[in-house]
Coordinates of C-alpha atoms in Angstrom, one line a residue:
Chain A
X8 CA 64.3 84.8 117.8
X9 CA 64.3 84.6 121.6
X10 CA 63.0 81.4 123.0
X11 CA 63.2 82.0 126.7
X12 CA 60.2 83.6 128.4
X13 CA 61.0 87.2 128.7
X14 CA 58.2 89.0 130.4
X15 CA 59.6 92.2 131.8
X16 CA 56.7 92.6 134.2
X17 CA 57.5 89.3 135.9
X18 CA 61.0 90.3 136.7
X19 CA 60.0 93.5 138.4
X20 CA 59.9 93.4 142.2
X21 CA 56.3 93.3 143.3
X22 CA 56.4 95.5 146.4
X23 CA 53.5 97.3 148.0
X24 CA 54.9 100.6 146.8
X25 CA 53.8 99.7 143.2
X26 CA 50.1 100.3 144.2
X27 CA 49.4 101.8 140.8
X28 CA 49.0 98.4 139.4
X29 CA 46.8 96.3 141.7
X30 CA 47.7 93.1 139.9
X31 CA 51.3 93.5 141.0
X32 CA 50.4 93.1 144.6
X33 CA 48.7 89.7 144.2
X34 CA 50.7 86.5 144.0
X35 CA 52.6 85.5 140.9
X36 CA 50.1 82.9 140.0
X37 CA 47.0 85.2 140.2
X38 CA 48.9 87.8 138.2
X39 CA 49.7 85.2 135.6
X40 CA 46.1 84.2 135.5
X41 CA 44.9 87.8 135.1
X42 CA 47.4 88.4 132.3
X43 CA 45.7 85.9 130.1
X44 CA 42.8 87.3 128.0
X45 CA 39.3 86.1 128.5
X46 CA 39.2 84.4 125.1
X47 CA 42.2 82.3 126.0
X48 CA 40.5 81.3 129.2
X49 CA 37.4 80.2 127.4
X50 CA 39.4 78.2 124.8
X51 CA 41.4 76.7 127.7
X52 CA 38.2 75.7 129.6
X53 CA 36.7 74.0 126.5
X54 CA 40.0 72.2 125.9
X55 CA 40.0 71.0 129.5
X56 CA 36.5 69.8 129.1
X57 CA 37.4 67.9 125.9
X58 CA 40.4 66.3 127.6
X59 CA 38.3 65.3 130.6
X60 CA 35.7 63.9 128.3
X61 CA 38.5 61.9 126.6
X62 CA 40.0 60.7 129.9
X63 CA 36.8 60.0 131.8
X64 CA 33.8 60.0 129.5
X65 CA 31.5 58.4 132.2
X66 CA 31.6 61.8 134.0
X67 CA 29.5 63.4 131.3
X68 CA 27.7 60.6 129.5
X69 CA 24.0 60.5 130.2
X70 CA 23.3 57.3 128.2
X71 CA 25.1 54.3 127.0
X72 CA 26.6 55.5 123.7
X73 CA 26.1 52.1 122.0
X74 CA 22.6 51.3 123.4
X75 CA 20.2 50.9 120.6
X76 CA 16.6 51.9 121.1
X77 CA 14.6 51.9 117.9
X78 CA 11.5 53.4 119.5
X79 CA 13.5 56.6 120.4
X80 CA 15.1 57.0 116.9
X81 CA 15.4 60.5 115.5
X82 CA 14.4 62.2 118.7
X83 CA 15.1 66.0 118.4
X84 CA 17.5 67.6 120.9
X85 CA 15.7 68.1 124.2
X86 CA 15.9 67.6 127.9
X87 CA 16.1 63.8 127.8
X88 CA 18.5 63.7 124.9
X89 CA 20.6 66.9 124.9
X90 CA 21.8 66.5 121.3
X91 CA 18.9 64.2 120.2
X92 CA 19.2 60.6 119.1
X93 CA 20.4 59.0 115.9
X94 CA 18.8 56.5 113.5
X95 CA 19.2 53.7 116.0
X96 CA 18.0 55.7 119.0
X97 CA 21.5 56.1 120.4
X98 CA 22.0 59.3 122.4
X99 CA 24.1 61.7 120.3
X100 CA 25.5 63.6 123.3
X101 CA 26.8 60.5 124.9
X102 CA 28.3 59.3 121.6
X103 CA 30.0 62.7 121.0
X104 CA 31.5 62.5 124.6
X105 CA 32.6 58.9 124.1
X106 CA 34.2 59.9 120.8
X107 CA 36.4 62.5 122.4
X108 CA 38.8 59.8 123.6
X109 CA 39.3 58.1 120.3
X110 CA 39.4 61.3 118.2
X111 CA 41.9 63.1 120.5
X112 CA 44.0 59.9 120.9
X113 CA 44.3 59.7 117.1
X114 CA 45.1 63.4 117.0
X115 CA 47.9 63.1 119.6
X116 CA 49.3 59.9 118.1
X117 CA 49.4 61.4 114.6
X118 CA 51.0 64.6 115.9
X119 CA 53.7 62.6 117.8
X120 CA 54.4 60.6 114.6
X121 CA 54.5 63.7 112.4
X122 CA 56.8 65.6 114.8
X123 CA 59.1 62.7 115.2
X124 CA 59.5 62.1 111.5
X125 CA 59.6 65.8 110.7
X126 CA 62.0 66.5 113.5
X127 CA 64.4 63.7 112.4
X128 CA 64.4 65.1 108.8
X129 CA 64.4 68.8 109.7
X130 CA 67.0 68.8 112.5
X131 CA 69.3 66.5 110.5
X132 CA 69.1 68.8 107.5
X133 CA 69.7 71.9 109.6
X134 CA 72.6 70.5 111.6
X135 CA 74.4 68.6 108.8
X136 CA 74.0 71.3 106.1
X137 CA 75.6 70.9 102.7
X138 CA 74.6 67.9 100.6
X139 CA 72.6 66.3 103.4
X140 CA 70.5 69.5 103.7
X141 CA 70.1 69.7 99.9
X142 CA 69.1 66.0 99.7
X143 CA 66.5 66.2 102.6
X144 CA 65.2 69.6 101.4
X145 CA 64.7 68.2 97.9
X146 CA 62.9 65.1 99.3
X147 CA 60.6 67.2 101.4
X148 CA 59.9 69.4 98.4
X149 CA 58.8 66.3 96.5
X150 CA 56.6 65.2 99.3
X151 CA 55.0 68.7 99.3
X152 CA 53.8 67.8 95.8
X153 CA 51.2 65.6 97.5
X154 CA 49.4 68.4 99.3
X155 CA 46.9 68.3 102.2
X156 CA 45.3 65.0 102.7
X157 CA 46.7 63.5 99.6
X158 CA 49.9 62.1 101.3
X159 CA 47.7 60.6 104.1
X160 CA 45.4 59.1 101.4
X161 CA 48.4 57.5 99.7
X162 CA 49.5 55.9 103.0
X163 CA 45.9 54.6 103.5
X164 CA 45.9 53.2 100.0
X165 CA 49.0 51.1 101.0
X166 CA 48.2 50.2 104.5
X167 CA 44.5 49.7 104.3
X168 CA 41.7 51.4 106.3
X169 CA 41.5 51.4 110.1
X170 CA 42.0 53.5 113.2
X171 CA 45.7 52.8 113.6
X172 CA 46.5 53.3 110.0
X173 CA 44.6 56.5 109.9
X174 CA 46.7 57.9 112.8
X175 CA 49.9 56.8 111.0
X176 CA 48.6 58.2 107.7
X177 CA 47.9 61.6 109.2
X178 CA 51.2 61.6 111.0
X179 CA 53.1 60.9 107.8
X180 CA 50.9 63.5 106.0
X181 CA 51.9 66.2 108.4
X182 CA 55.6 65.3 108.6
X183 CA 56.9 67.3 105.6
X184 CA 55.4 70.5 107.1
X185 CA 57.1 69.9 110.4
X186 CA 60.4 68.9 108.6
X187 CA 60.5 72.2 106.8
X188 CA 59.6 74.2 109.9
X189 CA 62.1 72.5 112.1
X190 CA 64.8 72.8 109.5
X191 CA 64.3 76.6 109.5
X192 CA 64.3 76.6 113.3
X193 CA 67.5 74.6 113.5
X194 CA 69.2 76.9 111.0
X195 CA 68.3 79.8 113.2
X196 CA 69.6 78.1 116.4
X197 CA 72.8 77.0 114.7
X198 CA 73.5 80.5 113.6
X199 CA 72.7 82.0 117.0
X200 CA 75.4 83.8 119.1
X201 CA 75.1 81.4 122.0
X202 CA 76.1 78.5 119.8
X203 CA 79.0 80.5 118.6
X204 CA 79.9 81.1 122.2
X205 CA 79.7 77.4 123.0
X206 CA 82.2 76.8 120.1
X207 CA 84.4 79.6 121.3
X208 CA 84.5 78.1 124.7
X209 CA 86.0 75.0 123.2
X210 CA 83.1 72.7 123.6
X211 CA 83.1 69.7 121.2
X212 CA 80.6 69.8 118.4
X213 CA 78.8 66.8 119.7
X214 CA 78.4 68.4 123.2
X215 CA 77.2 71.7 121.7
X216 CA 74.7 69.8 119.5
X217 CA 73.3 67.8 122.4
X218 CA 73.3 70.4 125.1
X219 CA 72.8 73.7 123.2
X220 CA 71.3 73.1 119.7
X221 CA 68.8 70.3 120.3
X222 CA 67.2 71.8 123.5
X223 CA 66.6 75.1 121.8
X224 CA 65.1 73.5 118.7
X225 CA 63.0 71.1 120.7
X226 CA 61.6 73.6 123.2
X227 CA 59.1 75.3 120.9
X228 CA 57.9 71.9 119.8
X229 CA 55.3 71.9 122.7
X230 CA 53.6 74.8 121.0
X231 CA 53.8 73.2 117.6
X232 CA 52.3 70.1 119.0
X233 CA 49.4 71.9 120.5
X234 CA 48.7 73.6 117.2
X235 CA 49.2 70.3 115.3
X236 CA 46.8 68.2 117.4
X237 CA 43.8 70.2 116.3
X238 CA 44.7 69.9 112.6
X239 CA 45.4 66.1 113.1
X240 CA 42.0 65.6 114.7
X241 CA 40.4 67.3 111.6
X242 CA 42.4 65.2 109.2
X243 CA 41.8 62.0 111.0
X244 CA 38.1 62.6 111.2
X245 CA 38.1 63.5 107.5
X246 CA 39.5 60.1 106.8
X247 CA 36.9 58.4 109.0
X248 CA 34.2 60.5 107.3
X249 CA 35.4 59.0 104.0
X250 CA 35.1 55.6 105.5
X251 CA 38.9 55.1 105.5
X252 CA 39.5 55.5 109.2
X253 CA 37.4 54.4 112.2
X254 CA 34.4 52.4 111.0
X255 CA 30.7 53.2 111.7
X256 CA 29.5 51.6 114.8
X257 CA 32.5 53.3 116.5
X258 CA 31.7 56.5 118.4
X259 CA 34.3 58.5 116.4
X260 CA 33.5 62.0 115.4
X261 CA 34.3 61.6 111.7
X262 CA 32.5 58.3 111.5
X263 CA 29.4 59.8 113.2
X264 CA 29.4 62.7 110.7
X265 CA 29.4 60.2 107.9
X266 CA 26.5 58.4 109.5
X267 CA 24.6 61.6 110.0
X268 CA 25.1 62.8 106.4
X269 CA 22.6 60.2 105.2
X270 CA 19.9 61.6 107.5
X271 CA 20.7 65.3 107.0
X272 CA 17.2 66.1 105.6
X273 CA 15.3 64.6 108.6
X274 CA 17.7 64.8 111.5
X275 CA 20.3 67.5 111.2
X276 CA 21.6 67.0 114.8
X277 CA 23.2 63.6 114.1
X278 CA 25.9 65.3 111.9
X279 CA 26.0 68.8 113.2
X280 CA 27.0 68.0 116.8
X281 CA 30.0 65.8 116.2
X282 CA 31.1 68.5 113.7
X283 CA 30.9 71.2 116.4
X284 CA 33.2 69.1 118.6
X285 CA 35.7 68.6 115.7
X286 CA 35.7 72.3 115.1
X287 CA 36.0 73.1 118.9
X288 CA 39.0 70.7 119.1
X289 CA 40.7 72.5 116.2
X290 CA 39.7 76.0 117.3
X291 CA 40.7 75.7 121.0
X292 CA 44.1 74.0 120.3
X293 CA 44.8 76.7 117.7
X294 CA 43.9 79.6 120.0
X295 CA 45.8 78.2 123.0
X296 CA 48.8 77.1 121.0
X297 CA 49.1 80.5 119.3
X298 CA 48.8 82.3 122.6
X299 CA 51.5 80.1 124.1
X300 CA 53.7 80.8 121.0
X301 CA 53.3 84.5 121.3
X302 CA 54.2 84.3 125.0
X303 CA 57.2 82.2 124.3
X304 CA 58.4 84.6 121.6
X305 CA 57.9 87.4 124.0
X306 CA 55.4 89.3 121.9
X307 CA 52.9 89.6 124.8
Chain B
X15 CA 62.2 84.9 104.8
X16 CA 59.5 82.7 106.2
X17 CA 59.1 84.2 109.6
X18 CA 55.4 84.0 109.3
X19 CA 55.7 80.2 109.3
X20 CA 56.5 79.9 112.9
X21 CA 53.8 82.2 114.1
X22 CA 51.0 80.4 112.3
X23 CA 52.0 76.8 113.0
X24 CA 51.5 73.5 111.1
X25 CA 47.7 73.9 111.1
X26 CA 48.1 76.7 108.7
X27 CA 51.0 76.0 106.4
X28 CA 51.4 79.6 105.5
X29 CA 55.1 79.2 104.7
X30 CA 56.2 80.6 101.5
X31 CA 57.2 77.8 99.1
X32 CA 61.0 77.3 99.3
X33 CA 62.5 78.8 96.2
X34 CA 65.7 77.4 94.8
X35 CA 68.7 79.0 93.3
X36 CA 67.7 82.2 91.6
X37 CA 70.6 84.3 90.6
X38 CA 70.8 85.9 87.2
X39 CA 68.4 87.5 84.7
X40 CA 64.7 86.8 84.6
X41 CA 64.5 84.5 81.6
X42 CA 67.4 82.5 83.1
X43 CA 65.6 82.3 86.5
X44 CA 62.4 81.2 84.8
X45 CA 64.3 78.5 82.8
X46 CA 66.0 77.2 86.0
X47 CA 62.7 77.2 87.9
X48 CA 61.0 75.3 85.1
X49 CA 63.7 72.7 85.1
X50 CA 63.5 72.4 88.9
X51 CA 59.7 71.9 88.6
X52 CA 60.1 69.3 85.9
X53 CA 62.5 67.4 88.2
X54 CA 60.0 67.6 91.1
X55 CA 57.3 66.4 88.8
X56 CA 59.3 63.5 87.6
X57 CA 60.3 62.6 91.1
X58 CA 56.7 62.7 92.3
X59 CA 55.7 60.4 89.5
X60 CA 58.5 58.0 90.4
X61 CA 57.7 58.1 94.1
X62 CA 54.0 57.6 93.6
X63 CA 54.5 54.8 91.1
X64 CA 56.8 52.7 93.4
X65 CA 55.1 53.5 96.7
X66 CA 51.7 52.5 95.3
X67 CA 53.1 49.2 94.2
X68 CA 53.4 48.4 97.9
X69 CA 49.6 48.1 98.0
X70 CA 49.0 44.7 99.4
X71 CA 47.1 42.0 97.5
X72 CA 47.4 40.6 94.0
X73 CA 46.2 43.1 91.4
X74 CA 44.9 40.1 89.4
X75 CA 42.2 39.6 92.1
X76 CA 41.2 43.2 91.7
X77 CA 41.1 42.9 88.0
X78 CA 39.0 39.7 88.2
X79 CA 36.6 41.3 90.6
X80 CA 35.2 40.0 93.9
X81 CA 32.8 37.5 92.2
X82 CA 35.4 35.5 90.3
X83 CA 35.6 31.8 91.2
X84 CA 39.1 30.4 91.4
X85 CA 40.6 31.2 88.0
X86 CA 42.8 28.9 86.1
X87 CA 46.5 29.6 86.0
X88 CA 46.2 30.3 82.3
X89 CA 43.6 33.0 82.9
X90 CA 45.8 34.6 85.5
X91 CA 48.8 34.5 83.2
X92 CA 46.9 36.1 80.4
X93 CA 45.6 38.9 82.6
X94 CA 49.1 39.5 83.9
X95 CA 50.3 39.8 80.3
X96 CA 47.4 42.0 79.3
X97 CA 48.2 44.5 82.1
X98 CA 51.9 44.2 81.7
X99 CA 52.2 42.8 85.2
X100 CA 54.4 39.9 84.0
X101 CA 57.3 42.3 83.3
X102 CA 60.0 43.4 85.8
X103 CA 59.0 46.4 87.9
X104 CA 61.6 48.7 86.3
X105 CA 60.2 47.9 82.8
X106 CA 56.6 48.6 84.0
X107 CA 57.9 51.9 85.3
X108 CA 59.5 52.9 82.0
X109 CA 56.4 51.8 80.2
X110 CA 54.3 53.9 82.4
X111 CA 56.6 57.0 82.0
X112 CA 56.5 56.5 78.2
X113 CA 52.7 56.3 78.3
X114 CA 52.4 59.4 80.5
X115 CA 54.4 61.4 77.9
X116 CA 51.6 60.5 75.4
X117 CA 48.9 61.2 77.9
X118 CA 48.2 57.6 78.6
X119 CA 47.5 56.7 82.3
X120 CA 47.1 53.0 81.8
X121 CA 44.0 50.8 82.1
X122 CA 41.7 50.7 85.1
X123 CA 41.8 47.4 87.0
X124 CA 38.1 47.6 87.8
X125 CA 36.5 49.1 84.7
X126 CA 39.0 47.7 82.2
X127 CA 39.0 50.9 80.1
X128 CA 41.7 53.5 79.7
X129 CA 41.9 55.5 82.9
X130 CA 41.6 58.8 81.1
X131 CA 38.2 57.7 79.8
X132 CA 37.0 57.5 83.4
X133 CA 38.8 60.5 84.8
X134 CA 38.3 62.8 81.8
X135 CA 34.8 63.8 82.7
X136 CA 35.7 64.2 86.4
X137 CA 38.4 66.8 85.8
X138 CA 36.2 69.8 84.9
X139 CA 33.8 69.6 87.9
X140 CA 36.7 69.5 90.3
X141 CA 38.5 72.4 88.7
X142 CA 35.3 74.4 88.6
X143 CA 34.8 73.6 92.3
X144 CA 38.3 74.7 93.2
X145 CA 38.2 77.8 91.1
X146 CA 35.0 79.1 92.5
X147 CA 36.2 78.2 96.0
X148 CA 39.3 80.3 95.3
X149 CA 37.2 83.3 94.2
X150 CA 34.9 83.0 97.3
X151 CA 37.9 82.7 99.6
X152 CA 39.6 85.8 98.2
X153 CA 36.4 87.8 98.3
X154 CA 35.8 87.0 101.9
X155 CA 39.5 87.5 102.8
X156 CA 39.6 90.9 101.1
X157 CA 36.3 92.0 102.8
X158 CA 37.8 91.0 106.2
X159 CA 41.0 92.9 105.5
X160 CA 39.6 96.0 104.0
X161 CA 36.8 96.3 106.6
X162 CA 38.6 95.5 109.8
X163 CA 42.4 96.1 109.6
X164 CA 43.4 99.4 111.1
X165 CA 39.9 100.2 112.3
X166 CA 38.6 100.3 115.9
X167 CA 39.8 97.8 118.5
X168 CA 36.4 96.1 118.5
X169 CA 36.3 95.7 114.7
X170 CA 39.9 94.4 114.7
X171 CA 39.2 91.7 117.3
X172 CA 36.0 90.7 115.5
X173 CA 38.0 90.4 112.3
X174 CA 40.7 88.3 114.0
X175 CA 38.2 86.1 115.8
X176 CA 36.2 85.3 112.6
X177 CA 39.5 84.5 110.8
X178 CA 40.7 82.0 113.4
X179 CA 37.2 80.5 113.6
X180 CA 37.1 80.2 109.8
X181 CA 40.5 78.7 109.6
X182 CA 39.6 76.1 112.2
X183 CA 36.4 74.9 110.5
X184 CA 36.9 71.6 108.8
X185 CA 35.6 71.7 105.2
X186 CA 33.3 68.8 105.7
X187 CA 31.6 70.3 108.7
X188 CA 31.3 73.6 106.9
X189 CA 29.7 71.6 104.1
X190 CA 27.2 69.9 106.5
X191 CA 26.2 73.2 108.2
X192 CA 25.7 74.9 104.8
X193 CA 23.7 72.0 103.6
X194 CA 21.4 72.1 106.7
X195 CA 20.9 75.8 106.5
X196 CA 20.7 76.6 102.8
X197 CA 19.6 73.3 101.3
X198 CA 17.4 71.6 103.9
X199 CA 15.9 74.5 105.9
X200 CA 15.8 77.3 103.3
X201 CA 15.8 75.2 100.2
X202 CA 17.7 77.7 98.2
X203 CA 20.2 75.2 96.8
X204 CA 20.1 71.6 95.8
X205 CA 21.1 69.0 98.5
X206 CA 23.3 67.0 96.2
X207 CA 24.4 66.6 92.6
X208 CA 26.1 68.3 89.7
X209 CA 23.3 70.3 88.2
X210 CA 24.8 73.6 87.1
X211 CA 25.9 76.6 89.0
X212 CA 23.4 76.4 91.8
X213 CA 24.8 73.0 92.8
X214 CA 28.3 74.5 92.8
X215 CA 27.8 77.3 95.2
X216 CA 27.5 75.4 98.5
X217 CA 30.4 73.0 97.9
X218 CA 32.7 75.8 96.9
X219 CA 31.7 77.9 99.9
X220 CA 32.5 74.9 102.1
X221 CA 35.9 74.8 100.6
X222 CA 36.4 78.5 100.7
X223 CA 35.6 79.2 104.3
X224 CA 38.8 77.7 105.9
X225 CA 40.9 79.0 103.1
X226 CA 39.4 82.5 103.5
X227 CA 40.5 82.3 107.2
X228 CA 44.1 81.4 106.2
X229 CA 44.4 84.0 103.4
X230 CA 42.9 86.8 105.6
X231 CA 45.3 86.0 108.4
X232 CA 48.2 86.4 106.1
X233 CA 46.8 89.4 104.3
X234 CA 46.0 91.1 107.6
X235 CA 49.6 90.9 108.7
X236 CA 51.0 92.4 105.5
X237 CA 48.2 94.9 105.3
X238 CA 49.1 96.1 108.8
X239 CA 52.8 96.4 107.9
X240 CA 51.9 98.3 104.7
X241 CA 49.5 100.6 106.5
X242 CA 52.4 102.2 108.5
X243 CA 54.7 102.8 105.5
X244 CA 55.7 106.3 104.6
X245 CA 54.0 106.1 101.2
X246 CA 50.7 105.8 103.0
X247 CA 51.2 108.9 105.0
X248 CA 52.2 110.7 101.8
X249 CA 49.1 109.4 100.0
X250 CA 47.0 110.6 102.9
X251 CA 48.8 114.0 102.8
X252 CA 47.8 114.3 99.2
X253 CA 44.2 114.3 100.4
X254 CA 43.2 110.8 99.2
X255 CA 40.2 109.3 100.9
X256 CA 40.7 106.4 103.3
X257 CA 39.2 103.9 100.9
X258 CA 41.3 104.9 98.0
X259 CA 44.5 104.8 100.1
X260 CA 43.5 101.3 101.2
X261 CA 42.6 100.0 97.9
X262 CA 45.0 101.7 95.5
X263 CA 48.1 101.9 97.7
X264 CA 48.0 99.6 100.7
X265 CA 46.3 96.6 99.1
X266 CA 48.8 96.2 96.3
X267 CA 51.6 95.8 98.8
X268 CA 49.6 93.4 101.0
X269 CA 48.5 91.0 98.3
X270 CA 51.7 89.1 97.5
X271 CA 51.9 86.8 100.6
X272 CA 48.3 85.9 100.2
X273 CA 49.0 85.1 96.5
X274 CA 51.8 82.7 97.5
X275 CA 49.6 81.1 100.0
X276 CA 46.9 80.6 97.3
X277 CA 49.4 78.7 95.2
X278 CA 50.0 76.3 98.0
X279 CA 46.2 76.3 98.6
X280 CA 45.3 75.2 95.1
X281 CA 46.9 71.8 95.6
X282 CA 45.2 71.3 98.9
X283 CA 41.9 72.6 97.6
X284 CA 41.9 69.9 95.0
X285 CA 42.7 67.3 97.7
X286 CA 40.2 68.8 100.1
X287 CA 37.7 68.5 97.3
X288 CA 37.7 64.8 98.1
X289 CA 35.7 65.3 101.2
X290 CA 33.4 68.0 99.8
X291 CA 32.6 65.9 96.7
X292 CA 31.5 63.1 98.9
X293 CA 29.3 65.3 101.1
X294 CA 27.5 66.9 98.2
X295 CA 27.5 63.7 96.2
X296 CA 29.2 65.4 93.3
X297 CA 31.2 63.9 90.5
X298 CA 34.9 64.8 90.6
X299 CA 38.5 63.6 90.9
X300 CA 38.3 63.5 94.7
X301 CA 35.4 61.0 94.7
X302 CA 37.1 59.0 92.1
X303 CA 40.2 58.8 94.3
X304 CA 38.3 57.6 97.3
X305 CA 36.5 55.0 95.3
X306 CA 39.7 53.8 93.7
X307 CA 41.4 53.5 97.0
X308 CA 38.5 51.5 98.4
X309 CA 38.3 49.2 95.4
X310 CA 42.2 49.0 95.1
X311 CA 42.1 50.3 91.6
X312 CA 45.8 51.2 91.4
X313 CA 45.9 52.9 88.0
X314 CA 43.1 55.3 88.8
X315 CA 44.6 56.0 92.3
X316 CA 48.0 56.7 90.7
X317 CA 46.5 58.9 88.0
X318 CA 44.5 61.1 90.4
X319 CA 47.5 61.4 92.7
X320 CA 49.6 62.5 89.8
X321 CA 47.1 65.0 88.5
X322 CA 46.8 66.7 91.8
X323 CA 50.6 66.8 92.2
X324 CA 51.0 68.2 88.7
X325 CA 48.4 71.0 89.4
X326 CA 50.2 71.8 92.6
X327 CA 53.7 71.9 91.0
X328 CA 52.6 73.9 87.9
X329 CA 50.6 76.5 89.9
X330 CA 53.5 77.0 92.2
X331 CA 55.9 77.5 89.3
X332 CA 53.6 80.1 87.7
X333 CA 53.2 82.0 91.0
X334 CA 56.9 81.8 91.7
X335 CA 57.6 83.3 88.3
X336 CA 54.9 85.9 88.6
X337 CA 56.1 86.9 92.0
X338 CA 59.5 87.8 90.5
X339 CA 57.9 89.8 87.7
X340 CA 55.6 91.7 90.1
X341 CA 58.1 92.3 92.8
X342 CA 61.7 92.4 91.6
X343 CA 62.9 92.8 95.2
X344 CA 62.3 89.1 95.7
X345 CA 65.2 88.4 93.4
X346 CA 67.6 90.6 95.3
X347 CA 66.7 89.1 98.6
X348 CA 67.2 85.6 97.3
X349 CA 70.5 86.2 95.7

């Protein structure tokens, strides 16, 4: 599997004689931009909005997300309250925006933990081979017997509820998947011709490992991380929804959903809008991540 | 072998379950795989048992309940004895294993009755939920595949788009939206509860939607591959209609990867049922698990974890064996 970006079009000289394709005349950057399908642009734009909301929520918030106003409780979505208000009269839109920071931070932290643990296990197994590989593969197989959220729930059972523990729990819950994937990746890299070349050139195993194998295993991680963040956001908000992660007054998407479930029959908007944002986070990271993956693998 | 894994990412987990050594005749392979699964099952029990002992706090406090005033040392000692907590950890473990072999999951800390008495009535609702979800998921996935793969560009991209959307929808949000539309606004289904088939439809749909997205993505790829095989051309040359080519020839080749994914998915369906059961206020193993974690009822937590793990391991074993029976090529590739 090729890891380098190999876009034949990019390597062609972009002279004026190639007038057939107008895109070739414009600068590299514009061409790069035009190559990206509209759907990816939309997903990217939403993702940027989510990240902005996470970094600087005051840019978008119309109200104080924690300000209680009982007289305005259960206001339907409208001009004053874009997404309506909840049972305490808090502005749902501002709360959803305020929640982006916490939800995405948990997602990123969990993914980082999962990738680190999974990477340590998977790369060690792939590089060492033999009984180390067998032992790690067996261990990962056993962890797979606790599918989906179950592993994260076990961690929560031990560590107690809370925001930090839910990030750690989701990280550990995703680690076996990453370990398996990175093991496969490492095995492919170790068997690749360029590693054989490095050996033939007389480079020491340690040098080859550090300068040839590791970079080629780690490079696709960026894409894996993008894909993983969306899933981690979903899992972490599931835990909060169950009351095992972030706790209610917090403006966290899962906790808001749990709040809204109680009022579903009179005020659907309290639960539906945080849910839309969880779905958007998962959807956009998946779409952008997969596109990046296809580009990296040279399929597009 | 699992090249699909890298293109779908961790969010999807579409990797084929890793199969272990598999040389030799079919009965021998089945025996080996069964032994391997038994080993994994035993290891899962062991890991879960010891890991869950790390739960902080004294179990005696949980057993006494939150309202207990400071108990006398004699009471504490007698409780420890009753629940076997006075014995060394290794002995407790061996006791637990021996109990498991007789179908005894221990005694609940909170309810003080055998765990199975509490969990017994919860098993069937969860299994029904997971089974119906699987049926819905396959129905949707097959519909997407048969209707959109190898059709016009527009239909193809619609199919792909819907699949990615479905696969990204978290079960609990799907549940909320279904609730709002079909229970609150339209009033076709009950908002909550366990009452019969009608109460089962929305929760299983909520579970089925993301799963349908995953299965359809996998089936689409293999369907696309099968569609360009020579046997399809020969079937068309014999004058078969498009639909009969698709259903009778192509589909059979395209089903296997989806089947493997389903085996993986059954485990995660049962654990995703946790969330859906809470949303729809249904009885079930998932809700028992969340309640047990919150109330620190270790024996129930352990029992539910083990039941889900056992379902996952057994279903994977069955599918692995079926896979070899259905497609003998698997064996050659593995050898």
